[in-house]
Tab-separated table of C-alpha atoms in Angstrom:
chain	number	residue	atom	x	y	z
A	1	UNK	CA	-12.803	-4.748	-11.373
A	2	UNK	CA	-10.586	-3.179	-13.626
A	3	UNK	CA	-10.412	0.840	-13.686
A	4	UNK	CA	-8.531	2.745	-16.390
A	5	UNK	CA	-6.229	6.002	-15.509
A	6	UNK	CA	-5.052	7.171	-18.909
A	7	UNK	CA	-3.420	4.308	-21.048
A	8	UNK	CA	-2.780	2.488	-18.482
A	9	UNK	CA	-5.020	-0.111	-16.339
A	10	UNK	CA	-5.770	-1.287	-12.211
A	11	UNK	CA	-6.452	-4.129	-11.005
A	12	UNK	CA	-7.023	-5.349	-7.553
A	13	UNK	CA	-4.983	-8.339	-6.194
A	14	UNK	CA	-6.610	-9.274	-2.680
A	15	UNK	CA	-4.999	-11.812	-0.073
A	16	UNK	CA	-7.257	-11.411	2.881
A	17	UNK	CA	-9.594	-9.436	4.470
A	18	UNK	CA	-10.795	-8.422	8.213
A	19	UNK	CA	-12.203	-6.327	10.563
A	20	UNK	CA	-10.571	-4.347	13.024
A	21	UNK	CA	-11.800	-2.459	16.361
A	22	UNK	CA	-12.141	1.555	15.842
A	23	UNK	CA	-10.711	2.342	19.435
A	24	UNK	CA	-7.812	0.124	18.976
A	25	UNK	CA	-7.263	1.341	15.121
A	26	UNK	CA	-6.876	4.862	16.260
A	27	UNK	CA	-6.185	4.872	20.422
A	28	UNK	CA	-5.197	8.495	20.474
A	29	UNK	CA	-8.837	9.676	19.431
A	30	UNK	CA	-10.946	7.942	21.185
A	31	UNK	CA	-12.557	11.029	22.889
A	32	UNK	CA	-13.420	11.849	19.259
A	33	UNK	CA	-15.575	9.005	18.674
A	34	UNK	CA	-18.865	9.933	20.270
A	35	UNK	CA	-20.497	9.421	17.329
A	36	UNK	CA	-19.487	5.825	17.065
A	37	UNK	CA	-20.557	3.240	19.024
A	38	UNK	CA	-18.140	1.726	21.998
A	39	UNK	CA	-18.046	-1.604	19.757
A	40	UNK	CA	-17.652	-0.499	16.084
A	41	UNK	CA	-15.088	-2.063	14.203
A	42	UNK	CA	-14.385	-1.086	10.852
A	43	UNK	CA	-13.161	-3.622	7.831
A	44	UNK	CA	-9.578	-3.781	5.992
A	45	UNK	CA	-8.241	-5.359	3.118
A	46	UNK	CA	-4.606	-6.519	2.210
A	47	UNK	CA	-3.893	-6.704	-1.231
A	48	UNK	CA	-1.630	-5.387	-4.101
A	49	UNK	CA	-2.765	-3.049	-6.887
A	50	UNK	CA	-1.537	-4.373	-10.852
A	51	UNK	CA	-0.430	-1.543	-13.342
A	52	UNK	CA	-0.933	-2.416	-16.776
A	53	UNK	CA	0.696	0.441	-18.479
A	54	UNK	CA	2.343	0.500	-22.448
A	55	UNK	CA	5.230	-0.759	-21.875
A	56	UNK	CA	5.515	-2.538	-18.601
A	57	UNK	CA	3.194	-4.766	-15.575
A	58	UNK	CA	3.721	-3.290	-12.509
A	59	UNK	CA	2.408	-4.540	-9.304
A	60	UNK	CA	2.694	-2.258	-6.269
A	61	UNK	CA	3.112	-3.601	-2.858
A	62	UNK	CA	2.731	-7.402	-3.040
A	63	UNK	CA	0.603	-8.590	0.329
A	64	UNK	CA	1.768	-11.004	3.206
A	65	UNK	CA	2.885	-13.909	1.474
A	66	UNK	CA	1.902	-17.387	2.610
A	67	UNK	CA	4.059	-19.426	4.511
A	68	UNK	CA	6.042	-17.069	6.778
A	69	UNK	CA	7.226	-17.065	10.466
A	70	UNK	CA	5.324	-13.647	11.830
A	71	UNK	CA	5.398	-14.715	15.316
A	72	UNK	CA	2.503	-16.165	15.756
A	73	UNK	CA	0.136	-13.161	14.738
A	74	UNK	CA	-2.683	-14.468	13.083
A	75	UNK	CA	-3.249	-11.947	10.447
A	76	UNK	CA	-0.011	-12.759	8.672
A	77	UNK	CA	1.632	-15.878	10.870
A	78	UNK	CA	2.004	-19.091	7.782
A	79	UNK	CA	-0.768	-17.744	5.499
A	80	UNK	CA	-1.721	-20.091	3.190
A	81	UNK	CA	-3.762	-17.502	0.839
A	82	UNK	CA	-5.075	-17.979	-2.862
A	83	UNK	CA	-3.203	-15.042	-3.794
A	84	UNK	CA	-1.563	-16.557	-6.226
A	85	UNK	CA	-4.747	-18.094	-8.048
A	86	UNK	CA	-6.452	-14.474	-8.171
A	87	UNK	CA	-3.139	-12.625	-9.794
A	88	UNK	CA	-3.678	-15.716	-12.260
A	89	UNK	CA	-7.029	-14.894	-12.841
A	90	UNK	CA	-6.144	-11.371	-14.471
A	91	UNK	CA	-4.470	-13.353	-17.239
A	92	UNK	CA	-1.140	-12.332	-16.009
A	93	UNK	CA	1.935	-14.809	-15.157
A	94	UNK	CA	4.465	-14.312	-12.481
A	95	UNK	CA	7.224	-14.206	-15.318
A	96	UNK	CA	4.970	-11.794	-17.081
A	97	UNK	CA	5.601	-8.765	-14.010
A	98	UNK	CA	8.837	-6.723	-15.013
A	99	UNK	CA	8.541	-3.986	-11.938
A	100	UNK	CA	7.745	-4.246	-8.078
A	101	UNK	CA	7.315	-1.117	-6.324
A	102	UNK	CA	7.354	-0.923	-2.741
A	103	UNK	CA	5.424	2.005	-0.794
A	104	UNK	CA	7.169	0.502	2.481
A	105	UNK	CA	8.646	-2.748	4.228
A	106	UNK	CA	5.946	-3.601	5.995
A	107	UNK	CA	4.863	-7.240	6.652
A	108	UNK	CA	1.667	-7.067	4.715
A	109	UNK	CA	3.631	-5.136	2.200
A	110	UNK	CA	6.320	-7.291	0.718
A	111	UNK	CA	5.439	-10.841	1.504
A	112	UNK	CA	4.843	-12.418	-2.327
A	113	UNK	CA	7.740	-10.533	-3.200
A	114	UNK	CA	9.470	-14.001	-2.810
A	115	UNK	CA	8.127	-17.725	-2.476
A	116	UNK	CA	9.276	-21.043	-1.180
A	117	UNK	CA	11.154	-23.040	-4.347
A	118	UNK	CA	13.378	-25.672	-4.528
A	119	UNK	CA	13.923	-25.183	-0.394
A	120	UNK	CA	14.682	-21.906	-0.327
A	121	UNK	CA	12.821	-18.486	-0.528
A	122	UNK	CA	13.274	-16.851	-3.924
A	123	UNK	CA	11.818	-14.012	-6.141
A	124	UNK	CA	8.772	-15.016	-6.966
A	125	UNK	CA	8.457	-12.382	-10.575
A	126	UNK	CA	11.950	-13.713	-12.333
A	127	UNK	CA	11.899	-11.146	-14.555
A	128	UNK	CA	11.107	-8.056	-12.730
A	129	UNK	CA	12.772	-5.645	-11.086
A	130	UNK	CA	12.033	-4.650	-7.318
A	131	UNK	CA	12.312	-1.026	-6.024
A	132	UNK	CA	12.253	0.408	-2.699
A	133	UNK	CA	13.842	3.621	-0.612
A	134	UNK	CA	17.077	3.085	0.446
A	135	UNK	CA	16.494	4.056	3.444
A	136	UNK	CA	13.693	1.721	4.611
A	137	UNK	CA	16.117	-1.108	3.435
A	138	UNK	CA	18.959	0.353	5.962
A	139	UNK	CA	16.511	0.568	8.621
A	140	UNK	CA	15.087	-2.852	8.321
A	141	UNK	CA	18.045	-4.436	8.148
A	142	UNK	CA	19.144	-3.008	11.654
A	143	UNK	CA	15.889	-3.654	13.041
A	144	UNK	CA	16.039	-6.847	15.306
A	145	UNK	CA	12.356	-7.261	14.660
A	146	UNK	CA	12.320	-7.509	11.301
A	147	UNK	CA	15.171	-10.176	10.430
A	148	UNK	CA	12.784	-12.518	9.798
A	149	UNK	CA	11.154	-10.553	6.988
A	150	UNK	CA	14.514	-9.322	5.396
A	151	UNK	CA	15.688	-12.891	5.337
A	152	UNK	CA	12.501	-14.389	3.800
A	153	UNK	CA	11.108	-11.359	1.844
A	154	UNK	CA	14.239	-8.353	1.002
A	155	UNK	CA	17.442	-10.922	1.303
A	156	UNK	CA	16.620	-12.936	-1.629
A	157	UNK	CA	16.052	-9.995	-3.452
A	158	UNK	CA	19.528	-8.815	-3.029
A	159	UNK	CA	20.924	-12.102	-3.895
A	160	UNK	CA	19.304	-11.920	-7.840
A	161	UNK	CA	20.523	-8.896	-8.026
A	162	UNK	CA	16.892	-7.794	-8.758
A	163	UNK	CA	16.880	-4.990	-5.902
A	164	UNK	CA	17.234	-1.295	-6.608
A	165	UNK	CA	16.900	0.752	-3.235
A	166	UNK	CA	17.010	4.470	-4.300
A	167	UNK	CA	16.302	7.769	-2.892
A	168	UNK	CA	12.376	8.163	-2.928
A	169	UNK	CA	12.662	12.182	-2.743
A	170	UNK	CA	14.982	11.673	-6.304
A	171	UNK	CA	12.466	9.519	-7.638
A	172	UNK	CA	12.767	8.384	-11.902
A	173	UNK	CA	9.599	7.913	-13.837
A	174	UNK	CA	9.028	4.306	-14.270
A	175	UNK	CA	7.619	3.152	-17.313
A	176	UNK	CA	6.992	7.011	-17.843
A	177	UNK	CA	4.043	7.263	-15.883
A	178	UNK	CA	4.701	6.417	-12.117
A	179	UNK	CA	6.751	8.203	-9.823
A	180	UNK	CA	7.291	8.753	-5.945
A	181	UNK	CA	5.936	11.197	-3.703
A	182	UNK	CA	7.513	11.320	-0.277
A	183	UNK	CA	4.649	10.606	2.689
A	184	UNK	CA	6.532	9.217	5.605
A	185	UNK	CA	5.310	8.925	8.917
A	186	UNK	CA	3.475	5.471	8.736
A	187	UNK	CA	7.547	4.732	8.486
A	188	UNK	CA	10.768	6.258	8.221
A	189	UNK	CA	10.592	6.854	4.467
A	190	UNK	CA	7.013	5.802	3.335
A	191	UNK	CA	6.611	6.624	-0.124
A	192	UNK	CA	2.882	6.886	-2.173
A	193	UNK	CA	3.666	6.594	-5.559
A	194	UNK	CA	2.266	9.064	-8.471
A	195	UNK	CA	0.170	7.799	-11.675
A	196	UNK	CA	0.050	10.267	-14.820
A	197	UNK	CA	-1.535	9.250	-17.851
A	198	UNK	CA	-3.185	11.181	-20.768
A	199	UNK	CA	-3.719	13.770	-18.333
A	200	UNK	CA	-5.674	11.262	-15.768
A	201	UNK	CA	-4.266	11.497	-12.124
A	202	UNK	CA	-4.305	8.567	-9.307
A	203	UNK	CA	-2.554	7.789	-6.064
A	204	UNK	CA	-1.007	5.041	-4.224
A	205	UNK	CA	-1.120	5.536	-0.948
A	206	UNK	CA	0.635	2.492	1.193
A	207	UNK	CA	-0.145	2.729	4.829
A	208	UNK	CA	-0.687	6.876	4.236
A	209	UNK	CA	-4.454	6.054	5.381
A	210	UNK	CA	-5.872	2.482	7.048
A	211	UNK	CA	-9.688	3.659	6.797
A	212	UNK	CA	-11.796	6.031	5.097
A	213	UNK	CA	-12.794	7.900	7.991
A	214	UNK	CA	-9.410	9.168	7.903
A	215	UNK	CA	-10.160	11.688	5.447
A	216	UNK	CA	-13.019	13.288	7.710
A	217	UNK	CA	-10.633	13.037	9.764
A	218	UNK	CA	-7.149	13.508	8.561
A	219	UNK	CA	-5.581	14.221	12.161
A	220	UNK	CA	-6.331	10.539	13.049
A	221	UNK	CA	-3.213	8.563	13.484
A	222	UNK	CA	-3.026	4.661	13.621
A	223	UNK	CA	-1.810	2.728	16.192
A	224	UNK	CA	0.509	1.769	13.583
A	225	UNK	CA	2.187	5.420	12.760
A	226	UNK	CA	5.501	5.854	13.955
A	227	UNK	CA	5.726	9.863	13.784
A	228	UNK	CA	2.359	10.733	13.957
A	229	UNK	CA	2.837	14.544	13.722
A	230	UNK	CA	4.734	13.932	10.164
A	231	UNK	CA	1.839	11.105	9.309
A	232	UNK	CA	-0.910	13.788	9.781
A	233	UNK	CA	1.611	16.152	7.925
A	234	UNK	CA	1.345	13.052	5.121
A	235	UNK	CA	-2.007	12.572	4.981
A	236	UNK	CA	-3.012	16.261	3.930
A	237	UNK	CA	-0.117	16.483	1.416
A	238	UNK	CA	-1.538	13.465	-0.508
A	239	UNK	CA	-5.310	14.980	0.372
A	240	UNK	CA	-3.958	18.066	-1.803
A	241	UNK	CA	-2.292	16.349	-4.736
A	242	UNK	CA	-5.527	13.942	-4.968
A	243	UNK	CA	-7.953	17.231	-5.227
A	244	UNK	CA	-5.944	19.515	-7.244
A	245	UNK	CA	-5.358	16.805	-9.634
A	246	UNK	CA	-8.800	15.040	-9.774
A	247	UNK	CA	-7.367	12.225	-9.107
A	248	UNK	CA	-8.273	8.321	-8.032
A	249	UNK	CA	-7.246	7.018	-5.021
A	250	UNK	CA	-5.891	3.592	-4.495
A	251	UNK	CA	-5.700	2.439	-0.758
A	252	UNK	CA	-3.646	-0.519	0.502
A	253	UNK	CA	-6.582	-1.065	3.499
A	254	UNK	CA	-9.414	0.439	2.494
A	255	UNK	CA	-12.222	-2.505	2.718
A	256	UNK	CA	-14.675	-2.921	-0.462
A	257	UNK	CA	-13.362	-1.462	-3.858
A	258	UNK	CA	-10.539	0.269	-1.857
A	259	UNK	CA	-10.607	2.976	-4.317
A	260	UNK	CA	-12.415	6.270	-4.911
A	261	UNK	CA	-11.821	10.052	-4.547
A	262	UNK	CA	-11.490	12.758	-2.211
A	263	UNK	CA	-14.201	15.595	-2.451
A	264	UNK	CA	-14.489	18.923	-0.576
A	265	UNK	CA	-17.684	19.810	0.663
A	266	UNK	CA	-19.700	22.502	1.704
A	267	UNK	CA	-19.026	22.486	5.509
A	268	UNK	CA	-15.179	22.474	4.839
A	269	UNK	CA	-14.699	18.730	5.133
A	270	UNK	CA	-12.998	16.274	2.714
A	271	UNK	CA	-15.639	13.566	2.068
A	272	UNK	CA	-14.391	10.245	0.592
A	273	UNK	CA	-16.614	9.128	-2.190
A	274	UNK	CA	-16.944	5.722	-3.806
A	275	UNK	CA	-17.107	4.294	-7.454
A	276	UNK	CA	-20.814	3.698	-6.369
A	277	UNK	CA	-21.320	6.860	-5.865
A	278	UNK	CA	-20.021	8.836	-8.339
């Protein structure tokens, strides 16, 4: 599906989808849940979103990547995805991309930022250039948790001389339409990332939100939040934006279309509402 903000236009890139256990999403609210049942799981997707605008082809957040050493987890542990066939598919070339943005360095967030070729991992767009905060970079490179994924996915990156880590709260316009807001608390420095078009709004939100029910519930944290105080903080700043701006919102998780709007109803709630049912 392709949805148009303004001159520009979204695609969705998916590598994988799966499900996911409610309780074990969102641990800390489990006495909240009486309405669900003890067993409900909800889906997720992993995927990257592709911003044709004027002048450039953007792809935010690039997925897992196939191929990597993740320790054995399943979900992202030597993928070996079709991602590459279904970016193909929207007529656009790997030589074609000229920007990267990065909401985070996250596994499932940088992966096909690179690929195996010619025995080595290198940048898989040639041409583009790859953006991230600063200080996410610092902190994964002194996490010992994470070497794997700066060598294979970050590293490489830095080698090209295709990497520009800047401050996320100084943000530029890119391609004069895109633009960081600050949302940490998923990470250190998690940044959503602003689209403004003819006077048409939308949102990137990362890791900001992993399910919809998050917006009935905007106090819910993940079990993946590392300040959970400043992710709830987050989560209603982007909330905001979205509804004073009328804008569309494009989730990294969500399962389905994985896009849609925030509404505010009656009862003093923010509902999230589908393409479907608009």
């Amino acid at each position: 599906m392709r949805i148009t903000v303004g001159q520009c236009q979204v695609e969705k890139i998916t590598e994988q989808t799966t499900s996911f256990p409610l309780r074990q999403l969102f641990p800390d609210h489990i006495d909240e849940m009486i309405n669900y049942p003890e067993d409900a799981a909800v889906g997720l997707s992993i995927h990257s979103w592709l911003v044709k605008t004027p002048e450039d082809i953007i792809l935010i957040d690039t997925a897992t990547g196939n191929g990597r050493n993740r320790g054995g987890i399943p979900l992202f542990d030597h993928l070996n995805s079709d991602y590459l066939e279904r970016l193909k598919q929207t007529g656009i070339a790997a030589e074609q991309v000229s920007l990267v943005l990065m909401t985070h360095i996250h596994t499932d967030h940088v992966g096909w930022n690179t690929h195996w070729n010619e025995g080595e991992w290198q940048p898989l767009f040639p041409h583009a250039r790859y953006v991230c905060s600063a200080r996410e970079l610092a902190k994964c490179q002194a996490d010992p948790g994470r070497q794997e994924l700066y060598r294979d996915s970050i590293l490489p990156l830095i080698k090209s001389g295709q990497l520009d880590a800047i401050d996320i709260e100084q943000s530029p316009l890119f391609s004069g339409v895109l633009r960081y807001m600050p949302t940490p608390g998923h990470s250190d420095d998690h940044g959503s990332l602003l689209l403004v078009s003819d006077q048409q709004h939308a949102i990137f939100t990362g890791d900001l939100m992993h399910h919809e029910v998050q917006f009935e519930h905007p106090h819910w944290n993940s079990v993946f939040c590392e300040n959970k105080p400043q992710a709830s903080l987050s989560r209603r700043k982007a909330i905001d934006w979205a509804l004073e701006h009328q804008a569309i919102w494009f989730s990294s998780h969500f399962a389905g279309a994985s896009f849609g709007r925030v509404r505010y109803d009656g009862s003093q709630r923010y509902q999230w509402q589908t393409p479907e049912e608009e």
